[in-house]
PDB file of C-alpha atoms in Angstrom:
ATOM      1  CA  MET A   1       0.000   0.000   0.000  1.00  0.00           C
ATOM      2  CA  ASP A   2       1.160   3.495  -0.808  1.00  0.00           C
ATOM      3  CA  SER A   3       2.415   5.072   2.431  1.00  0.00           C
ATOM      4  CA  THR A   4       0.790   8.353   1.497  1.00  0.00           C
ATOM      5  CA  ALA A   5      -2.648   6.701   1.517  1.00  0.00           C
ATOM      6  CA  LEU A   6      -2.363   5.489   5.111  1.00  0.00           C
ATOM      7  CA  PRO A   7      -3.075   8.874   6.793  1.00  0.00           C
ATOM      8  CA  LEU A   8      -6.100   9.330   4.542  1.00  0.00           C
ATOM      9  CA  LEU A   9      -7.485   5.919   5.473  1.00  0.00           C
ATOM     10  CA  GLU A  10      -6.947   6.680   9.167  1.00  0.00           C
ATOM     11  CA  ARG A  11      -8.895   9.937   8.843  1.00  0.00           C
ATOM     12  CA  ILE A  12     -11.729   8.124   7.054  1.00  0.00           C
ATOM     13  CA  ALA A  13     -11.840   5.466   9.788  1.00  0.00           C
ATOM     14  CA  ALA A  14     -11.927   8.141  12.504  1.00  0.00           C
ATOM     15  CA  ALA A  15     -14.758   9.955  10.716  1.00  0.00           C
ATOM     16  CA  LEU A  16     -16.781   6.748  10.482  1.00  0.00           C
ATOM     17  CA  GLU A  17     -16.300   6.128  14.206  1.00  0.00           C
ATOM     18  CA  ARG A  18     -17.645   9.603  14.996  1.00  0.00           C
ATOM     19  CA  LEU A  19     -20.691   9.002  12.818  1.00  0.00           C
ATOM     20  CA  SER A  20     -21.420   5.704  14.550  1.00  0.00           C
ATOM     21  CA  PRO A  21     -22.120   6.304  18.270  1.00  0.00           C
ATOM     22  CA  PRO A  22     -20.632   3.826  20.720  1.00  0.00           C
ATOM     23  CA  ALA A  23     -22.781   1.110  22.253  1.00  0.00           C
ATOM     24  CA  PRO A  24     -24.561   2.351  25.415  1.00  0.00           C
ATOM     25  CA  SER A  25     -22.726   1.475  28.603  1.00  0.00           C
ATOM     26  CA  LEU A  26     -23.378   1.529  32.349  1.00  0.00           C
ATOM     27  CA  ALA A  27     -19.692   1.960  33.114  1.00  0.00           C
ATOM     28  CA  GLY A  28     -19.055   4.102  36.181  1.00  0.00           C
ATOM     29  CA  LEU A  29     -22.520   3.626  37.659  1.00  0.00           C
ATOM     30  CA  GLU A  30     -21.024   2.924  41.081  1.00  0.00           C
ATOM     31  CA  GLN A  31     -19.286   6.315  41.189  1.00  0.00           C
ATOM     32  CA  ALA A  32     -22.264   8.537  42.005  1.00  0.00           C
ATOM     33  CA  ASP A  33     -26.002   8.754  42.664  1.00  0.00           C
ATOM     34  CA  ALA A  34     -26.772  11.279  39.910  1.00  0.00           C
ATOM     35  CA  PHE A  35     -25.970  11.282  36.202  1.00  0.00           C
ATOM     36  CA  ILE A  36     -26.706  13.086  32.951  1.00  0.00           C
ATOM     37  CA  TRP A  37     -27.620  10.964  29.930  1.00  0.00           C
ATOM     38  CA  HIS A  38     -25.506  11.687  26.855  1.00  0.00           C
ATOM     39  CA  PRO A  39     -26.880   9.541  24.021  1.00  0.00           C
ATOM     40  CA  GLY A  40     -24.233  10.771  21.577  1.00  0.00           C
ATOM     41  CA  LEU A  41     -21.548   9.363  23.865  1.00  0.00           C
ATOM     42  CA  GLY A  42     -23.582   6.280  24.724  1.00  0.00           C
ATOM     43  CA  ARG A  43     -23.056   6.726  28.452  1.00  0.00           C
ATOM     44  CA  LEU A  44     -24.080   8.375  31.678  1.00  0.00           C
ATOM     45  CA  THR A  45     -21.900  11.207  32.968  1.00  0.00           C
ATOM     46  CA  ALA A  46     -21.582  11.308  36.749  1.00  0.00           C
ATOM     47  CA  VAL A  47     -22.659  14.395  38.706  1.00  0.00           C
ATOM     48  CA  SER A  48     -20.637  14.571  41.900  1.00  0.00           C
ATOM     49  CA  HIS A  49     -22.883  17.158  43.558  1.00  0.00           C
ATOM     50  CA  VAL A  50     -26.551  17.779  42.752  1.00  0.00           C
ATOM     51  CA  ALA A  51     -27.531  21.436  43.155  1.00  0.00           C
ATOM     52  CA  HIS A  52     -30.514  21.161  45.464  1.00  0.00           C
ATOM     53  CA  VAL A  53     -32.099  22.905  48.438  1.00  0.00           C
ATOM     54  CA  ASP A  54     -33.174  21.224  51.656  1.00  0.00           C
ATOM     55  CA  MET A  55     -36.732  19.951  51.698  1.00  0.00           C
ATOM     56  CA  ASP A  56     -37.614  22.165  54.692  1.00  0.00           C
ATOM     57  CA  LEU A  57     -36.782  25.297  52.690  1.00  0.00           C
ATOM     58  CA  LEU A  58     -39.492  24.572  50.116  1.00  0.00           C
ATOM     59  CA  GLN A  59     -42.338  26.594  51.603  1.00  0.00           C
ATOM     60  CA  GLY A  60     -45.931  26.940  50.411  1.00  0.00           C
ATOM     61  CA  ILE A  61     -46.057  23.531  48.727  1.00  0.00           C
ATOM     62  CA  ASN A  62     -46.687  21.254  51.702  1.00  0.00           C
ATOM     63  CA  LEU A  63     -49.235  19.029  49.953  1.00  0.00           C
ATOM     64  CA  GLN A  64     -47.142  18.747  46.781  1.00  0.00           C
ATOM     65  CA  ARG A  65     -44.065  18.009  48.866  1.00  0.00           C
ATOM     66  CA  LYS A  66     -45.772  15.183  50.757  1.00  0.00           C
ATOM     67  CA  MET A  67     -47.210  13.615  47.600  1.00  0.00           C
ATOM     68  CA  LEU A  68     -43.908  13.485  45.740  1.00  0.00           C
ATOM     69  CA  LEU A  69     -41.785  12.522  48.734  1.00  0.00           C
ATOM     70  CA  ASP A  70     -44.119   9.663  49.696  1.00  0.00           C
ATOM     71  CA  ASN A  71     -44.080   8.377  46.125  1.00  0.00           C
ATOM     72  CA  THR A  72     -40.281   8.636  45.937  1.00  0.00           C
ATOM     73  CA  LEU A  73     -39.721   6.888  49.273  1.00  0.00           C
ATOM     74  CA  HIS A  74     -42.109   4.092  48.298  1.00  0.00           C
ATOM     75  CA  PHE A  75     -40.105   3.517  45.132  1.00  0.00           C
ATOM     76  CA  ALA A  76     -36.783   3.716  46.987  1.00  0.00           C
ATOM     77  CA  HIS A  77     -37.921   0.919  49.298  1.00  0.00           C
ATOM     78  CA  GLY A  78     -39.136  -1.333  46.506  1.00  0.00           C
ATOM     79  CA  LEU A  79     -42.844  -0.549  46.851  1.00  0.00           C
ATOM     80  CA  PRO A  80     -45.237   0.330  43.993  1.00  0.00           C
ATOM     81  CA  ALA A  81     -44.932   3.945  42.804  1.00  0.00           C
ATOM     82  CA  ASN A  82     -46.107   6.162  39.945  1.00  0.00           C
ATOM     83  CA  ASN A  83     -44.491   8.232  37.236  1.00  0.00           C
ATOM     84  CA  ALA A  84     -44.963  11.878  38.224  1.00  0.00           C
ATOM     85  CA  MET A  85     -45.741  15.095  36.366  1.00  0.00           C
ATOM     86  CA  LEU A  86     -45.181  18.375  38.234  1.00  0.00           C
ATOM     87  CA  TRP A  87     -46.883  21.188  36.339  1.00  0.00           C
ATOM     88  CA  GLY A  88     -47.878  24.797  36.906  1.00  0.00           C
ATOM     89  CA  ALA A  89     -46.557  28.207  37.843  1.00  0.00           C
ATOM     90  CA  ARG A  90     -42.943  29.091  37.067  1.00  0.00           C
ATOM     91  CA  GLY A  91     -40.468  29.345  39.908  1.00  0.00           C
ATOM     92  CA  MET A  92     -42.599  27.519  42.481  1.00  0.00           C
ATOM     93  CA  GLY A  93     -40.129  24.731  43.187  1.00  0.00           C
ATOM     94  CA  LYS A  94     -41.071  21.939  40.784  1.00  0.00           C
ATOM     95  CA  SER A  95     -37.555  20.869  39.802  1.00  0.00           C
ATOM     96  CA  SER A  96     -36.219  21.776  43.261  1.00  0.00           C
ATOM     97  CA  LEU A  97     -38.735  19.385  44.800  1.00  0.00           C
ATOM     98  CA  VAL A  98     -37.636  16.508  42.549  1.00  0.00           C
ATOM     99  CA  LYS A  99     -33.986  17.010  43.517  1.00  0.00           C
ATOM    100  CA  ALA A 100     -34.842  17.457  47.200  1.00  0.00           C
ATOM    101  CA  ALA A 101     -36.917  14.244  47.211  1.00  0.00           C
ATOM    102  CA  HIS A 102     -34.015  12.363  45.626  1.00  0.00           C
ATOM    103  CA  ALA A 103     -31.645  13.687  48.294  1.00  0.00           C
ATOM    104  CA  GLN A 104     -34.121  12.820  51.071  1.00  0.00           C
ATOM    105  CA  ALA A 105     -34.488   9.252  49.812  1.00  0.00           C
ATOM    106  CA  ASN A 106     -30.705   8.810  49.934  1.00  0.00           C
ATOM    107  CA  LEU A 107     -30.284   9.822  53.570  1.00  0.00           C
ATOM    108  CA  VAL A 108     -28.852   7.153  55.855  1.00  0.00           C
ATOM    109  CA  ASP A 109     -29.264   7.904  59.557  1.00  0.00           C
ATOM    110  CA  GLY A 110     -29.924  11.515  58.630  1.00  0.00           C
ATOM    111  CA  LYS A 111     -26.767  11.858  56.519  1.00  0.00           C
ATOM    112  CA  PRO A 112     -26.206  11.582  52.747  1.00  0.00           C
ATOM    113  CA  ALA A 113     -25.207   8.094  51.620  1.00  0.00           C
ATOM    114  CA  PRO A 114     -21.626   7.690  50.329  1.00  0.00           C
ATOM    115  CA  PRO A 115     -21.313   8.318  46.568  1.00  0.00           C
ATOM    116  CA  GLY A 116     -22.694   5.416  44.593  1.00  0.00           C
ATOM    117  CA  LYS A 117     -24.387   3.860  47.645  1.00  0.00           C
ATOM    118  CA  GLY A 118     -27.716   5.697  47.663  1.00  0.00           C
ATOM    119  CA  ARG A 119     -31.052   3.926  47.325  1.00  0.00           C
ATOM    120  CA  LEU A 120     -31.952   5.999  44.265  1.00  0.00           C
ATOM    121  CA  VAL A 121     -30.081   7.217  41.211  1.00  0.00           C
ATOM    122  CA  LEU A 122     -31.242  10.442  39.546  1.00  0.00           C
ATOM    123  CA  VAL A 123     -30.703  10.496  35.776  1.00  0.00           C
ATOM    124  CA  GLU A 124     -31.364  13.750  33.915  1.00  0.00           C
ATOM    125  CA  ILE A 125     -32.395  13.560  30.281  1.00  0.00           C
ATOM    126  CA  GLN A 126     -32.608  16.646  28.092  1.00  0.00           C
ATOM    127  CA  ARG A 127     -35.829  17.480  26.301  1.00  0.00           C
ATOM    128  CA  GLU A 128     -34.162  17.148  22.880  1.00  0.00           C
ATOM    129  CA  ASP A 129     -32.953  13.616  23.751  1.00  0.00           C
ATOM    130  CA  LEU A 130     -36.387  12.139  24.505  1.00  0.00           C
ATOM    131  CA  SER A 131     -36.301  10.105  21.315  1.00  0.00           C
ATOM    132  CA  THR A 132     -33.481   8.075  22.923  1.00  0.00           C
ATOM    133  CA  LEU A 133     -35.488   7.395  26.084  1.00  0.00           C
ATOM    134  CA  PRO A 134     -36.295   3.793  25.062  1.00  0.00           C
ATOM    135  CA  ASP A 135     -32.550   3.145  24.648  1.00  0.00           C
ATOM    136  CA  LEU A 136     -31.855   4.604  28.078  1.00  0.00           C
ATOM    137  CA  LEU A 137     -34.552   2.514  29.761  1.00  0.00           C
ATOM    138  CA  ALA A 138     -33.307  -0.646  28.062  1.00  0.00           C
ATOM    139  CA  LEU A 139     -29.859   0.129  29.471  1.00  0.00           C
ATOM    140  CA  LEU A 140     -31.093   0.869  32.995  1.00  0.00           C
ATOM    141  CA  ARG A 141     -33.151  -2.324  33.014  1.00  0.00           C
ATOM    142  CA  GLU A 142     -29.879  -4.254  33.226  1.00  0.00           C
ATOM    143  CA  SER A 143     -28.815  -2.602  36.495  1.00  0.00           C
ATOM    144  CA  PRO A 144     -29.747  -3.739  40.019  1.00  0.00           C
ATOM    145  CA  ARG A 145     -30.032  -0.084  41.134  1.00  0.00           C
ATOM    146  CA  ARG A 146     -33.252   1.967  41.135  1.00  0.00           C
ATOM    147  CA  PHE A 147     -33.546   5.071  38.940  1.00  0.00           C
ATOM    148  CA  ILE A 148     -35.596   8.224  38.591  1.00  0.00           C
ATOM    149  CA  VAL A 149     -35.263   9.531  35.037  1.00  0.00           C
ATOM    150  CA  PHE A 150     -35.926  13.271  35.204  1.00  0.00           C
ATOM    151  CA  CYS A 151     -36.797  15.674  32.379  1.00  0.00           C
ATOM    152  CA  ASP A 152     -37.049  19.324  33.380  1.00  0.00           C
ATOM    153  CA  ASP A 153     -39.279  21.835  31.556  1.00  0.00           C
ATOM    154  CA  LEU A 154     -40.975  19.249  29.368  1.00  0.00           C
ATOM    155  CA  SER A 155     -43.235  20.531  26.588  1.00  0.00           C
ATOM    156  CA  PHE A 156     -43.977  19.875  22.923  1.00  0.00           C
ATOM    157  CA  GLU A 157     -44.493  22.140  19.944  1.00  0.00           C
ATOM    158  CA  ARG A 158     -46.124  21.770  16.542  1.00  0.00           C
ATOM    159  CA  GLU A 159     -44.661  19.056  14.323  1.00  0.00           C
ATOM    160  CA  ASP A 160     -43.002  17.521  17.376  1.00  0.00           C
ATOM    161  CA  ALA A 161     -43.456  13.752  17.374  1.00  0.00           C
ATOM    162  CA  ASP A 162     -41.310  12.949  20.412  1.00  0.00           C
ATOM    163  CA  TYR A 163     -44.441  12.868  22.559  1.00  0.00           C
ATOM    164  CA  LYS A 164     -45.301   9.561  20.872  1.00  0.00           C
ATOM    165  CA  ALA A 165     -42.035   8.016  22.034  1.00  0.00           C
ATOM    166  CA  LEU A 166     -42.641   9.304  25.553  1.00  0.00           C
ATOM    167  CA  LYS A 167     -46.209   7.998  25.616  1.00  0.00           C
ATOM    168  CA  SER A 168     -45.021   4.600  24.470  1.00  0.00           C
ATOM    169  CA  VAL A 169     -42.469   4.511  27.267  1.00  0.00           C
ATOM    170  CA  LEU A 170     -45.004   5.565  29.890  1.00  0.00           C
ATOM    171  CA  ASP A 171     -47.432   2.915  28.666  1.00  0.00           C
ATOM    172  CA  GLY A 172     -44.661   0.377  28.885  1.00  0.00           C
ATOM    173  CA  GLY A 173     -44.918  -1.235  25.447  1.00  0.00           C
ATOM    174  CA  ILE A 174     -44.563  -4.982  25.079  1.00  0.00           C
ATOM    175  CA  ALA A 175     -41.660  -5.235  27.498  1.00  0.00           C
ATOM    176  CA  GLY A 176     -43.341  -3.054  30.116  1.00  0.00           C
ATOM    177  CA  ARG A 177     -41.730  -0.245  32.051  1.00  0.00           C
ATOM    178  CA  PRO A 178     -38.634  -1.465  33.901  1.00  0.00           C
ATOM    179  CA  GLN A 179     -39.515  -2.144  37.525  1.00  0.00           C
ATOM    180  CA  ASN A 180     -36.399  -0.270  38.627  1.00  0.00           C
ATOM    181  CA  VAL A 181     -37.225   2.980  36.766  1.00  0.00           C
ATOM    182  CA  LEU A 182     -39.632   5.883  37.318  1.00  0.00           C
ATOM    183  CA  PHE A 183     -40.059   8.922  35.090  1.00  0.00           C
ATOM    184  CA  TYR A 184     -40.443  12.384  36.663  1.00  0.00           C
ATOM    185  CA  ALA A 185     -41.026  15.518  34.603  1.00  0.00           C
ATOM    186  CA  THR A 186     -41.784  19.187  35.189  1.00  0.00           C
ATOM    187  CA  SER A 187     -43.696  21.513  32.890  1.00  0.00           C
ATOM    188  CA  ASN A 188     -45.271  24.952  32.925  1.00  0.00           C
ATOM    189  CA  ARG A 189     -48.097  23.526  30.817  1.00  0.00           C
ATOM    190  CA  ARG A 190     -50.883  21.402  32.175  1.00  0.00           C
ATOM    191  CA  HIS A 191     -51.198  19.252  29.047  1.00  0.00           C
ATOM    192  CA  LEU A 192     -47.583  19.634  27.818  1.00  0.00           C
ATOM    193  CA  MET A 193     -48.697  21.345  24.599  1.00  0.00           C
ATOM    194  CA  PRO A 194     -49.603  24.939  23.774  1.00  0.00           C
ATOM    195  CA  ARG A 195     -53.328  25.656  23.734  1.00  0.00           C
ATOM    196  CA  GLU A 196     -53.248  26.868  20.121  1.00  0.00           C
ATOM    197  CA  MET A 197     -51.715  23.573  19.005  1.00  0.00           C
ATOM    198  CA  ILE A 198     -54.533  21.590  20.597  1.00  0.00           C
ATOM    199  CA  GLU A 199     -57.190  23.974  19.239  1.00  0.00           C
ATOM    200  CA  ASN A 200     -55.743  23.903  15.709  1.00  0.00           C
ATOM    201  CA  GLU A 201     -55.703  20.106  15.731  1.00  0.00           C
ATOM    202  CA  SER A 202     -59.328  20.132  16.813  1.00  0.00           C
ATOM    203  CA  SER A 203     -60.513  22.633  14.169  1.00  0.00           C
ATOM    204  CA  THR A 204     -58.954  20.796  11.210  1.00  0.00           C
ATOM    205  CA  ALA A 205     -59.818  17.218  12.159  1.00  0.00           C
ATOM    206  CA  ILE A 206     -62.657  15.073  10.870  1.00  0.00           C
ATOM    207  CA  ASN A 207     -63.289  13.821  14.377  1.00  0.00           C
ATOM    208  CA  THR A 208     -62.232  16.632  16.731  1.00  0.00           C
ATOM    209  CA  SER A 209     -62.281  14.576  19.904  1.00  0.00           C
ATOM    210  CA  GLU A 210     -60.031  11.874  18.464  1.00  0.00           C
ATOM    211  CA  ALA A 211     -57.632  14.425  16.973  1.00  0.00           C
ATOM    212  CA  THR A 212     -56.737  15.924  20.331  1.00  0.00           C
ATOM    213  CA  GLU A 213     -57.146  12.822  22.480  1.00  0.00           C
ATOM    214  CA  GLU A 214     -53.702  11.427  21.674  1.00  0.00           C
ATOM    215  CA  LYS A 215     -51.936  14.673  22.602  1.00  0.00           C
ATOM    216  CA  VAL A 216     -53.953  15.641  25.678  1.00  0.00           C
ATOM    217  CA  SER A 217     -53.948  12.098  27.024  1.00  0.00           C
ATOM    218  CA  LEU A 218     -50.156  12.130  27.358  1.00  0.00           C
ATOM    219  CA  SER A 219     -50.593  13.806  30.738  1.00  0.00           C
ATOM    220  CA  ASP A 220     -52.881  10.968  31.794  1.00  0.00           C
ATOM    221  CA  ARG A 221     -49.996   8.514  31.492  1.00  0.00           C
ATOM    222  CA  PHE A 222     -48.494  10.025  34.640  1.00  0.00           C
ATOM    223  CA  GLY A 223     -50.042   8.306  37.642  1.00  0.00           C
ATOM    224  CA  LEU A 224     -49.121  11.234  39.886  1.00  0.00           C
ATOM    225  CA  TRP A 225     -50.147  14.668  38.604  1.00  0.00           C
ATOM    226  CA  ILE A 226     -49.117  17.493  40.936  1.00  0.00           C
ATOM    227  CA  GLY A 227     -50.124  21.109  40.327  1.00  0.00           C
ATOM    228  CA  PHE A 228     -48.224  24.215  41.456  1.00  0.00           C
ATOM    229  CA  HIS A 229     -49.893  27.610  41.665  1.00  0.00           C
ATOM    230  CA  ASN A 230     -48.846  31.247  42.128  1.00  0.00           C
ATOM    231  CA  CYS A 231     -48.129  32.049  45.747  1.00  0.00           C
ATOM    232  CA  ALA A 232     -49.834  34.615  47.941  1.00  0.00           C
ATOM    233  CA  GLN A 233     -48.029  37.373  49.811  1.00  0.00           C
ATOM    234  CA  ASP A 234     -47.912  35.417  53.086  1.00  0.00           C
ATOM    235  CA  THR A 235     -46.488  32.351  51.357  1.00  0.00           C
ATOM    236  CA  PHE A 236     -43.840  34.447  49.644  1.00  0.00           C
ATOM    237  CA  MET A 237     -42.737  35.884  52.974  1.00  0.00           C
ATOM    238  CA  ASP A 238     -42.603  32.387  54.500  1.00  0.00           C
ATOM    239  CA  MET A 239     -40.172  31.466  51.726  1.00  0.00           C
ATOM    240  CA  VAL A 240     -38.063  34.573  52.319  1.00  0.00           C
ATOM    241  CA  ARG A 241     -37.961  34.029  56.097  1.00  0.00           C
ATOM    242  CA  ALA A 242     -36.964  30.377  55.683  1.00  0.00           C
ATOM    243  CA  TYR A 243     -34.003  31.291  53.463  1.00  0.00           C
ATOM    244  CA  ALA A 244     -32.999  34.186  55.737  1.00  0.00           C
ATOM    245  CA  LYS A 245     -33.104  31.950  58.820  1.00  0.00           C
ATOM    246  CA  GLU A 246     -31.099  29.214  57.113  1.00  0.00           C
ATOM    247  CA  ARG A 247     -28.372  31.774  56.334  1.00  0.00           C
ATOM    248  CA  SER A 248     -28.621  33.543  59.708  1.00  0.00           C
ATOM    249  CA  LEU A 249     -28.877  36.945  58.039  1.00  0.00           C
ATOM    250  CA  PRO A 250     -28.516  39.896  60.449  1.00  0.00           C
ATOM    251  CA  ILE A 251     -31.745  41.737  59.586  1.00  0.00           C
ATOM    252  CA  THR A 252     -34.995  42.535  61.397  1.00  0.00           C
ATOM    253  CA  ASP A 253     -38.234  40.979  60.233  1.00  0.00           C
ATOM    254  CA  ALA A 254     -39.718  44.381  59.449  1.00  0.00           C
ATOM    255  CA  ASP A 255     -36.758  45.354  57.268  1.00  0.00           C
ATOM    256  CA  LEU A 256     -36.730  41.924  55.636  1.00  0.00           C
ATOM    257  CA  THR A 257     -40.441  42.221  54.800  1.00  0.00           C
ATOM    258  CA  ARG A 258     -40.101  45.716  53.400  1.00  0.00           C
ATOM    259  CA  ARG A 259     -37.155  44.861  51.199  1.00  0.00           C
ATOM    260  CA  ALA A 260     -38.624  41.549  50.005  1.00  0.00           C
ATOM    261  CA  ASN A 261     -41.863  43.271  48.973  1.00  0.00           C
ATOM    262  CA  ALA A 262     -39.918  45.910  47.052  1.00  0.00           C
ATOM    263  CA  TRP A 263     -37.894  43.192  45.328  1.00  0.00           C
ATOM    264  CA  SER A 264     -40.997  41.237  44.293  1.00  0.00           C
ATOM    265  CA  LEU A 265     -42.592  44.392  42.901  1.00  0.00           C
ATOM    266  CA  SER A 266     -39.502  45.090  40.824  1.00  0.00           C
ATOM    267  CA  ARG A 267     -39.671  41.532  39.459  1.00  0.00           C
ATOM    268  CA  GLY A 268     -43.384  41.732  38.739  1.00  0.00           C
ATOM    269  CA  GLY A 269     -44.329  38.632  40.708  1.00  0.00           C
ATOM    270  CA  ARG A 270     -43.808  36.365  43.704  1.00  0.00           C
ATOM    271  CA  SER A 271     -42.446  32.815  43.657  1.00  0.00           C
ATOM    272  CA  GLY A 272     -39.898  30.590  45.328  1.00  0.00           C
ATOM    273  CA  ARG A 273     -37.375  31.511  42.646  1.00  0.00           C
ATOM    274  CA  VAL A 274     -37.894  35.237  43.240  1.00  0.00           C
ATOM    275  CA  ALA A 275     -37.515  34.681  47.001  1.00  0.00           C
ATOM    276  CA  PHE A 276     -34.233  32.823  46.484  1.00  0.00           C
ATOM    277  CA  GLN A 277     -32.888  35.481  44.125  1.00  0.00           C
ATOM    278  CA  PHE A 278     -33.761  38.181  46.653  1.00  0.00           C
ATOM    279  CA  ILE A 279     -31.929  36.319  49.414  1.00  0.00           C
ATOM    280  CA  GLU A 280     -28.891  35.842  47.174  1.00  0.00           C
ATOM    281  CA  ASP A 281     -28.733  39.597  46.573  1.00  0.00           C
ATOM    282  CA  LEU A 282     -29.400  40.427  50.225  1.00  0.00           C
ATOM    283  CA  SER A 283     -26.765  37.956  51.448  1.00  0.00           C
ATOM    284  CA  ALA A 284     -24.130  39.563  49.260  1.00  0.00           C
ATOM    285  CA  GLU A 285     -25.121  43.067  50.409  1.00  0.00           C
ATOM    286  CA  LEU A 286     -25.068  42.197  54.100  1.00  0.00           C
ATOM    287  CA  SER A 287     -21.714  40.441  53.740  1.00  0.00           C
ATOM    288  CA  ALA A 288     -20.037  43.333  51.922  1.00  0.00           C
TER     289      ALA A 288
END
């Protein structure tokens, strides 16, 4: 073979390898209790520290907190549990609650379990990777560990067919949903699709009820459906006080209330996210 052709053949071989993704692998699963799914790499990337807040700091969502935590603990202990959809107002702690429930389930004698030894593994999947969800579940089925697959800010737009793949997974298909996997998702939309998309489907269909049934019914595949709503003034201040107490901020309640109200007015709303952002700013100011 001509020696000048060898580098060219090596480049072609490398290009073909990049085009063909590696076989999915569970390598490194014992390293951590949280991972991010990277289908292009065919593996789970470990997350050494999950950014979460303590369960007690999530104020104004007591019922939602109990529902999701009970479901998560049941699953962690090998009991029946449901896939969960957390939907509703922005910034009210939907994704924070999922991460806090995962952390709570992995406490041993009140302390976090050593890395890779927790009862539950949290696996984050990006919205744009939902088409690979069946591949991920087939991979996780092989593991003895228990998993919560989590998709944050889930929604679908026009001409988006990924909802069919998700619905198939939630239904279980022929193989059934793996007994060691639950699917948790958050969304600002109650039915995961914009209202105009549902209405347009209805107006152009021969049978309007059947045209929208497939899309709207996706939400029904979640056995646990938890709504989050805008918080009142008192609830907002409970959130602010909880964060301020946790950080031991040197400020009077009257001053804290006045400044928190001014902050919420400048943001045009009240939520757990706004309360946290206010405390971040206040903590920096008081520490300066």
